[in-house]
mmCIF file of C-alpha atoms and ligand atoms in Angstrom:
data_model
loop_
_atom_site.group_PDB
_atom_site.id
_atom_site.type_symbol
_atom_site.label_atom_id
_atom_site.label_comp_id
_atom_site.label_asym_id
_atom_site.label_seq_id
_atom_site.Cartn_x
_atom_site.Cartn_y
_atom_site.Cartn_z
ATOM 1 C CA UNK A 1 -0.081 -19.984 -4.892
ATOM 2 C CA UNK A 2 2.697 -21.585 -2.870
ATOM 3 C CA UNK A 3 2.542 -20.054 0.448
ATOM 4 C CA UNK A 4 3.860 -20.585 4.115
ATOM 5 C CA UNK A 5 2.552 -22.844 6.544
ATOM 6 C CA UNK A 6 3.850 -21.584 9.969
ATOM 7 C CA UNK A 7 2.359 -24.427 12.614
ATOM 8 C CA UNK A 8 4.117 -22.917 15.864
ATOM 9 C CA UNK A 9 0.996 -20.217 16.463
ATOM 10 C CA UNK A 10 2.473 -18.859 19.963
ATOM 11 C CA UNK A 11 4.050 -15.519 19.979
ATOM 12 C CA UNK A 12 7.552 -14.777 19.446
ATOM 13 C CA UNK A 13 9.718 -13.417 21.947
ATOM 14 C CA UNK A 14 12.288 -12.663 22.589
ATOM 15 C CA UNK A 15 13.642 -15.681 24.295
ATOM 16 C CA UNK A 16 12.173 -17.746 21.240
ATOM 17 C CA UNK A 17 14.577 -15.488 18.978
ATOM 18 C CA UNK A 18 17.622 -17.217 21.074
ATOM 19 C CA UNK A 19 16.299 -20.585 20.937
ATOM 20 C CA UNK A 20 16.010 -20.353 16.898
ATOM 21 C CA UNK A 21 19.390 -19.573 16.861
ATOM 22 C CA UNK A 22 20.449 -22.578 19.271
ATOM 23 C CA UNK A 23 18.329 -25.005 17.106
ATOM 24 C CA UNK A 24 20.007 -23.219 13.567
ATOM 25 C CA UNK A 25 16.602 -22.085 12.896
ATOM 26 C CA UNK A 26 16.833 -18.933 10.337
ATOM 27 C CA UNK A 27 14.621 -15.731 11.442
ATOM 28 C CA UNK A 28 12.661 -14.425 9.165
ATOM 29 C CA UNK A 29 11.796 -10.499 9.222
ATOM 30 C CA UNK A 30 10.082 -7.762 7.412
ATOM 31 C CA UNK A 31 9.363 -4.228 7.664
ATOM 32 C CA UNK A 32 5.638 -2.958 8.110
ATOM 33 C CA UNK A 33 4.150 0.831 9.301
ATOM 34 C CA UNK A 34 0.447 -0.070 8.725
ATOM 35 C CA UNK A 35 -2.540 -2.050 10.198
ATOM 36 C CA UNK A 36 -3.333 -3.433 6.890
ATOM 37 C CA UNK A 37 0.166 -4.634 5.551
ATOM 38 C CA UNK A 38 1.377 -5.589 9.184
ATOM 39 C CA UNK A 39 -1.901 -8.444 9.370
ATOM 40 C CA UNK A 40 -0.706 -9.491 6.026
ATOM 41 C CA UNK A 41 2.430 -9.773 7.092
ATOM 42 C CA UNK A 42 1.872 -11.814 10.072
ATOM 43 C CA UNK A 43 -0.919 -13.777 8.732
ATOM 44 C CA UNK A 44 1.970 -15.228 6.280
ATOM 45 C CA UNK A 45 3.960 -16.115 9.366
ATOM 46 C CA UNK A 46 6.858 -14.175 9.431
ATOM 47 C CA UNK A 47 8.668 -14.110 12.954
ATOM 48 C CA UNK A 48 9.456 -10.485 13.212
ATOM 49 C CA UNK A 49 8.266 -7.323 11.790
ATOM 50 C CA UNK A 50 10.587 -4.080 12.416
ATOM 51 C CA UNK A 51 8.649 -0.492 12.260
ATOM 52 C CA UNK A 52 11.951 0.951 10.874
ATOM 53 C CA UNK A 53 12.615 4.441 10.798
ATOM 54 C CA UNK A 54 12.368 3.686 6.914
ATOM 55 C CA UNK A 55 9.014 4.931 7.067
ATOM 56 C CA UNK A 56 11.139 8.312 7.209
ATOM 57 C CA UNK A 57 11.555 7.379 3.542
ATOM 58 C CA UNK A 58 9.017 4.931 2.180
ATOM 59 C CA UNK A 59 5.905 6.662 4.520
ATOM 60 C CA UNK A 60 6.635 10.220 4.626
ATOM 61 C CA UNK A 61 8.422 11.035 1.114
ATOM 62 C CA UNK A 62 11.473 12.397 3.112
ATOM 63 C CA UNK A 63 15.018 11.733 1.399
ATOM 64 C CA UNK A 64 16.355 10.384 4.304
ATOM 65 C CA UNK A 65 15.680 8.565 8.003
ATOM 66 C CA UNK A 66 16.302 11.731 9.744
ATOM 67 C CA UNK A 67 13.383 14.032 9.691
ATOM 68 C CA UNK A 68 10.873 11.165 11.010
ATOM 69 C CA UNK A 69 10.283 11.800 14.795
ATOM 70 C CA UNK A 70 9.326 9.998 18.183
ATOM 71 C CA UNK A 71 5.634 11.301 17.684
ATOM 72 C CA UNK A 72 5.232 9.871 14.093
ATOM 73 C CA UNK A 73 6.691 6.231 14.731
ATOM 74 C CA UNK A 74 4.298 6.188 17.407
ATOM 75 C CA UNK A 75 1.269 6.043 15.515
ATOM 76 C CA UNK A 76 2.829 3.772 12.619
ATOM 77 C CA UNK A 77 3.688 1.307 15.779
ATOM 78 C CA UNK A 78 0.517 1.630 17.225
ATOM 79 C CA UNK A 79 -1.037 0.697 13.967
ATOM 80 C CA UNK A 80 1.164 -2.032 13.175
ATOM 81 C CA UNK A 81 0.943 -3.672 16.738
ATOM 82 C CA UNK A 82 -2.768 -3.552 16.838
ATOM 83 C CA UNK A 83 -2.558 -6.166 13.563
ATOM 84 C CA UNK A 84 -0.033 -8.516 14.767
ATOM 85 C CA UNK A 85 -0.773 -11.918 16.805
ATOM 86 C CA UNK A 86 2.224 -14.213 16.616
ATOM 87 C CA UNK A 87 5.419 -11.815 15.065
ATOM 88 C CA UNK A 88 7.924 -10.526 17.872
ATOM 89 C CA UNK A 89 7.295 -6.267 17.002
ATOM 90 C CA UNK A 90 10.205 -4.322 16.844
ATOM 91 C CA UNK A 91 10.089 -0.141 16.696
ATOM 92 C CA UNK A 92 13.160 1.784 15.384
ATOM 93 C CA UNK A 93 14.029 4.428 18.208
ATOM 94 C CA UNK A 94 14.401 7.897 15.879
ATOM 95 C CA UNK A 95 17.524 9.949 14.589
ATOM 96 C CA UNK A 96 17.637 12.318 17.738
ATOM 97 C CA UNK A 97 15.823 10.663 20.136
ATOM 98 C CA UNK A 98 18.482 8.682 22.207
ATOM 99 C CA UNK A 99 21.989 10.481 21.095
ATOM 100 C CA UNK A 100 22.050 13.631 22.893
ATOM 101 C CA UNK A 101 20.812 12.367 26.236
ATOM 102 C CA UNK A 102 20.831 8.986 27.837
ATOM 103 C CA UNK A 103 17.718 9.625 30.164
ATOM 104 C CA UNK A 104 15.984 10.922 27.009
ATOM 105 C CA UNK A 105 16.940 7.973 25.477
ATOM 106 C CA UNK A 106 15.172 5.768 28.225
ATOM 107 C CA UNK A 107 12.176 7.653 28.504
ATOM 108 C CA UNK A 108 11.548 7.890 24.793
ATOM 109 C CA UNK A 109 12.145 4.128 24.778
ATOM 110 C CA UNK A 110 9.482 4.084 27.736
ATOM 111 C CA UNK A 111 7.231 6.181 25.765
ATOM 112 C CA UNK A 112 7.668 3.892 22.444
ATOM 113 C CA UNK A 113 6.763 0.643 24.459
ATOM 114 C CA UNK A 114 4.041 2.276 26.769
ATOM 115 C CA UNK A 115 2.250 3.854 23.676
ATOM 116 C CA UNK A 116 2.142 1.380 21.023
ATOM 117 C CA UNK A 117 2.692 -1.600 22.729
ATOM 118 C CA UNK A 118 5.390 -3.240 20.656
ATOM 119 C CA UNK A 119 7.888 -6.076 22.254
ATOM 120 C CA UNK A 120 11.285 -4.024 21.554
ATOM 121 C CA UNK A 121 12.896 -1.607 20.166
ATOM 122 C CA UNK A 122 16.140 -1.140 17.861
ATOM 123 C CA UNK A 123 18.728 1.373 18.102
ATOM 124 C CA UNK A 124 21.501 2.082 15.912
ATOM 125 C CA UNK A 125 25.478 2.552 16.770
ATOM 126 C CA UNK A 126 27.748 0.795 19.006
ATOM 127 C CA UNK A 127 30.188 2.274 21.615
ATOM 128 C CA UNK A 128 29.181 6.200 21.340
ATOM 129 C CA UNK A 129 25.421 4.612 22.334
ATOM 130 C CA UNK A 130 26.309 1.909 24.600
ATOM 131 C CA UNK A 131 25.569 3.439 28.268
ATOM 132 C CA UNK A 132 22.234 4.314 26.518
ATOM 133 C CA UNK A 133 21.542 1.427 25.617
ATOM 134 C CA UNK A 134 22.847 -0.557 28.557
ATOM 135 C CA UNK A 135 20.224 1.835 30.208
ATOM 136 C CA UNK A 136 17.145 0.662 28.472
ATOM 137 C CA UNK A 137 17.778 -2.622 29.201
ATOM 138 C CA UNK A 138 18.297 -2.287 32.567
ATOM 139 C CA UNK A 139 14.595 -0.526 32.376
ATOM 140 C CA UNK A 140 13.392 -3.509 31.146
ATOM 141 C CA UNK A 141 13.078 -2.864 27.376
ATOM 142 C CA UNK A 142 14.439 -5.748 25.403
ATOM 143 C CA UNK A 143 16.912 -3.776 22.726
ATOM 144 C CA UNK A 144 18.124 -4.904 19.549
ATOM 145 C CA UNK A 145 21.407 -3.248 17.912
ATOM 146 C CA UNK A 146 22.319 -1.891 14.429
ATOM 147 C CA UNK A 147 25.515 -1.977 12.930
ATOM 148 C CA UNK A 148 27.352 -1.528 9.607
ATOM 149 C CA UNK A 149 25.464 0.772 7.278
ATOM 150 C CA UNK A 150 23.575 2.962 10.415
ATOM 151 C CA UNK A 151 21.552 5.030 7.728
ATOM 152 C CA UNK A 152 20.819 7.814 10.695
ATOM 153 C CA UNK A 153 24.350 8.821 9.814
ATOM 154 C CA UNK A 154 24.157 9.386 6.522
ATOM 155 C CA UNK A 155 25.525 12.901 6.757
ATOM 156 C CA UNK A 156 28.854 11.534 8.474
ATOM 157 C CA UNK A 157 29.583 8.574 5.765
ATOM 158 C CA UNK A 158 28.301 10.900 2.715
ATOM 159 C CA UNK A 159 26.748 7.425 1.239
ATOM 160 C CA UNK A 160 24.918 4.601 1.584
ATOM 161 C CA UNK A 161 27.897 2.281 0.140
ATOM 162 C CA UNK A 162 28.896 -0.709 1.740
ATOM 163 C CA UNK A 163 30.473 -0.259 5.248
ATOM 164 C CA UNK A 164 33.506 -2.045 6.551
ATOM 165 C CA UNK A 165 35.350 -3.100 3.990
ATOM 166 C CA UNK A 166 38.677 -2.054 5.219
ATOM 167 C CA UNK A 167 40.019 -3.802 8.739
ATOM 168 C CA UNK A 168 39.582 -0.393 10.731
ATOM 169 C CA UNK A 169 36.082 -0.339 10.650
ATOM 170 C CA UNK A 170 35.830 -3.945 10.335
ATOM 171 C CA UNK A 171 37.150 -4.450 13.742
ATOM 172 C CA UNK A 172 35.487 -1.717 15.243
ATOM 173 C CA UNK A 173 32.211 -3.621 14.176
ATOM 174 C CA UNK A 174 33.420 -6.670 15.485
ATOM 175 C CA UNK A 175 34.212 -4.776 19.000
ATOM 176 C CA UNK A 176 30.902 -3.268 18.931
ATOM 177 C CA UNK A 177 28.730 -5.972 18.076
ATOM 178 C CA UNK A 178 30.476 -7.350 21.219
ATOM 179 C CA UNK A 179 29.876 -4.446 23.616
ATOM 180 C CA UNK A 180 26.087 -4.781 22.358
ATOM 181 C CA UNK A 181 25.686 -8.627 23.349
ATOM 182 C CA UNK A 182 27.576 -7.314 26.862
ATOM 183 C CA UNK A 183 24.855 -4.771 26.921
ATOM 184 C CA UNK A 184 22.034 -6.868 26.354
ATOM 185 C CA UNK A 185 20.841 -6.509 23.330
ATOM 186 C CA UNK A 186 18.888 -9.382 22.589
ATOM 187 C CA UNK A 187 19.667 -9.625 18.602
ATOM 188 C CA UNK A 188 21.471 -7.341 16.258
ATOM 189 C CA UNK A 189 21.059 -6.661 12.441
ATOM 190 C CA UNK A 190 23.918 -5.937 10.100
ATOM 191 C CA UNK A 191 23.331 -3.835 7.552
ATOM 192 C CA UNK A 192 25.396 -4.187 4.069
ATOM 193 C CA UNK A 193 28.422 -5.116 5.275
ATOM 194 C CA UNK A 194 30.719 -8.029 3.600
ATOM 195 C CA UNK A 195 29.199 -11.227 4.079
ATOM 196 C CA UNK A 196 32.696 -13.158 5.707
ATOM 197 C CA UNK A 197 32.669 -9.932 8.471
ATOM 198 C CA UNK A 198 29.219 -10.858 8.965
ATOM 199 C CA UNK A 199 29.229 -14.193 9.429
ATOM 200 C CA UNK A 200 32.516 -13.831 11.848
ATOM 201 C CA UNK A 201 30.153 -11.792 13.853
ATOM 202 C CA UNK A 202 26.993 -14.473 13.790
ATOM 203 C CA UNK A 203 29.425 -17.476 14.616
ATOM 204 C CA UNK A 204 31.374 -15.110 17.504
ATOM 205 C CA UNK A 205 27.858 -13.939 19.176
ATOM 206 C CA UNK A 206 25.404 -15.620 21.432
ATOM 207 C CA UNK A 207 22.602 -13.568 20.241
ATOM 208 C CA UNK A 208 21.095 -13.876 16.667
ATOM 209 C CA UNK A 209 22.193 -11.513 13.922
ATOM 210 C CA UNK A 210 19.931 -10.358 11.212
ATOM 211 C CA UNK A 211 21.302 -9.440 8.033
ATOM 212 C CA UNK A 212 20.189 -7.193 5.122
ATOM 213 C CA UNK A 213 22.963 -7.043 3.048
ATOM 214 C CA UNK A 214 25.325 -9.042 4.835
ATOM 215 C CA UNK A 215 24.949 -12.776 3.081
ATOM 216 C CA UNK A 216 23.200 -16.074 4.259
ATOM 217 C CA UNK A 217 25.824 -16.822 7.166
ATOM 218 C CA UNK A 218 23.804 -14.635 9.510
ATOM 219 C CA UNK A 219 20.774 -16.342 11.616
ATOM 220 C CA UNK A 220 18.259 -14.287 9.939
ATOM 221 C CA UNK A 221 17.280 -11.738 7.337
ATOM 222 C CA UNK A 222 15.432 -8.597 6.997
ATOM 223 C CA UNK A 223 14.190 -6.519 3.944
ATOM 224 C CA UNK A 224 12.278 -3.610 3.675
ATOM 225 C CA UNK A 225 8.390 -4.829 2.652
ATOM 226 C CA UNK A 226 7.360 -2.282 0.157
ATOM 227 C CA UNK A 227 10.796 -2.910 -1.418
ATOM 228 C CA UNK A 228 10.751 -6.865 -1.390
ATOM 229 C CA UNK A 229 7.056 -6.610 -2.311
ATOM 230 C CA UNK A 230 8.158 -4.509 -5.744
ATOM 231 C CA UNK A 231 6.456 -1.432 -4.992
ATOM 232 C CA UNK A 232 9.076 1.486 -5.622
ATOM 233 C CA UNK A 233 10.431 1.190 -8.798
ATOM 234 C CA UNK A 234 13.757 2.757 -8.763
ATOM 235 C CA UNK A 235 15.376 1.053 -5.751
ATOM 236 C CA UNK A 236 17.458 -1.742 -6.669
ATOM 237 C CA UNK A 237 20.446 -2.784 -4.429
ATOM 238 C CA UNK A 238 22.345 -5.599 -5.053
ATOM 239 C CA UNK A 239 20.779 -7.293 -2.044
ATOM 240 C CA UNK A 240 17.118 -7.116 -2.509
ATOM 241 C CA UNK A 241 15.182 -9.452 -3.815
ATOM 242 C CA UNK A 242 11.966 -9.049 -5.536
ATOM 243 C CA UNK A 243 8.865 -11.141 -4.893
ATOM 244 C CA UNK A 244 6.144 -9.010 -6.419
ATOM 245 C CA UNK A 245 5.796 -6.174 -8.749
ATOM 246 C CA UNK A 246 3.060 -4.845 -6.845
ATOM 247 C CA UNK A 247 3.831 -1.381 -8.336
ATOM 248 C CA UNK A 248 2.995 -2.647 -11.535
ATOM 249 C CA UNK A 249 -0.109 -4.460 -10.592
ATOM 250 C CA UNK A 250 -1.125 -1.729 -8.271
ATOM 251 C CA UNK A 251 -0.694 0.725 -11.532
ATOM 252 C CA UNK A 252 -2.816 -1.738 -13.748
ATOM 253 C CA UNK A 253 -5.316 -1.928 -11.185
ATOM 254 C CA UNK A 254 -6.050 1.516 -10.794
ATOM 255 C CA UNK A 255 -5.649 1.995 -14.496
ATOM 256 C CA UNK A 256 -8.478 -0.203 -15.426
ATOM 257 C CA UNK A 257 -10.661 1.439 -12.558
ATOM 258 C CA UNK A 258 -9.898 4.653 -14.265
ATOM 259 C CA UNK A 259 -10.730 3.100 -17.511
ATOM 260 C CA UNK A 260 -14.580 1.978 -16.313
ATOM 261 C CA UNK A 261 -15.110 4.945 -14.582
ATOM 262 C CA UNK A 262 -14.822 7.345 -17.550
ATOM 263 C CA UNK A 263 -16.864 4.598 -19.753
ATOM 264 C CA UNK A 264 -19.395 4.376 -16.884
ATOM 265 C CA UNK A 265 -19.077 0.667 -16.724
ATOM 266 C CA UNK A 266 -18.765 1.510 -12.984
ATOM 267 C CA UNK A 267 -20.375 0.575 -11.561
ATOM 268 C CA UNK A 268 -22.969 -2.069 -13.155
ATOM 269 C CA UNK A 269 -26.496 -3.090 -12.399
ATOM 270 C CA UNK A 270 -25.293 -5.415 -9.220
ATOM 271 C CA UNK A 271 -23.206 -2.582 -7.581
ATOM 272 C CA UNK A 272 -25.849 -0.258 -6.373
ATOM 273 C CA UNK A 273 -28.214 -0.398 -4.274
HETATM 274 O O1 KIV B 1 14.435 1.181 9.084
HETATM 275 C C1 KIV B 1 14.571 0.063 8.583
HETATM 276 O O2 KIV B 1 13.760 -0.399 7.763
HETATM 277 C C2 KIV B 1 15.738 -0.733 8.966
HETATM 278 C C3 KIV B 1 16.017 -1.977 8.198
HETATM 279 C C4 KIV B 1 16.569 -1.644 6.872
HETATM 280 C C5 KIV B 1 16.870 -2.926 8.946
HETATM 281 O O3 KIV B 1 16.442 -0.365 9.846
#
């Protein structure tokens, strides 16, 4: 099969994330929460790999991002970084833990980065988060932002529609994604928002912008894995593409195991000992 032949071997950073930007060099991310996955991942050479809080969802069963806790994307960041050679490893910062308090904030940043050992972490909002974040930096935690569809506010938009369609919101983005570069965040990803808003945003900012949702004028992209990879079946945004029907092959698989089980073909003479 086709694959990906990534010849630059040395680790991504942070800075490197600037300089593919400078050179027009598109990023390329994906979601992981396990050891296993995340070493496929890298192995295929992706640059980035996010530990979202979507493990909330696609993890943990839970309906929404919210529930998922400091605690629990510790040990699917722990997991993940223990995999990972060359990919720059990002960890979503929780629902809760960085909007009541901005000291919480920095130490549960501190604890994310001292625990698993991941290179950064991602936080979502713009000006009601911004001394926060502004703090984090400043404790030496590279942070990237999250604007447009913030799905840790869920319960304030009521859906997970598009976001900034009308000029309000549109230039409060723009204004945000702003105070974030100011800040020093060192990328940002822009979640379903219309693709001329983001690319207004990706030619305006220094840092790179990673879209999921938000078109190809952005510097890079990022999809959920088990979603790109085909394996829940009733997602299907406009967005997303599929690369795999792994739910499909997964559910043949096992069905044919089932299958030689019950007719005791196995296992067979060569698979005992
Ligand atoms: O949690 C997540 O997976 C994310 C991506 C959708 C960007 O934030």
């Amino acid at each position: 099969m086709a694959g990906y032949i990534c010849e630059d071997t040395r680790k991504v950073t942070t800075h490197r994330f600037l300089e593919m930007k400078g050179r027009g060099e598109k990023i390329s991310m994906l979601t992981s929460y396990d050891f296993t996955t995340a070493g496929i991942v890298d192995g295929a050479g992706i640059d980035a790999i996010l530990v979202g809080d979507s493990a909330s969802n696609v993890m943990l069963g839970n309906v929404t991002t919210l529930p998922i806790t400091v605690d629990e994307m510790i040990v699917f960041g722990r997991s993940v970084v223990k995999a990972v050679k060359r990919a720059l490893v990002v960890i979503d910062m929780p629902f809760g833990a960085y909007q009541s308090e901005p000291y919480e904030g920095v130490r549960n940043a501190i604890r994310i980065m001292k625990e698993t050992g991941a290179d950064a972490v991602k936080m979502e909002g713009g000006e009601e988060v911004i001394d926060v974040i502004g703090k984090i930096v400043n404790a030496g935690i590279p942070v990237m932002g999250h604007l447009g569809l913030m799905p840790q506010s869920i319960n304030k938009y009521g859906s997970y529609a598009v976001r900034a369609k009308d000029d309000a919101e549109a230039e409060k983005l723009i204004h945000d994604a702003h105070l974030l570069e100011e800040a020093g965040c060192f990328s940002l990803v822009l979640e379903k928002v219309p693709a001329a808003l983001a690319a207004r945003v990706a030619g305006e900012l220094r840092i790179p912008v990673i879209g999921i949702g938000a078109g190809h004028d952005v510097d890079g992209q990022v999809l959920v894995v088990t979603d790109m990879l085909g394996m829940n079946k009733g997602f299907t945004p406009k967005f997303l593409r599929r690369y795999a029907d792994l739910n499909a092959i997964m559910t043949d698989a096992i069905g044919q195991y089932i299958k030689d089980v019950k007719s005791k073909d196995f296992p067979n003479e060569n698979e005992l000992y």
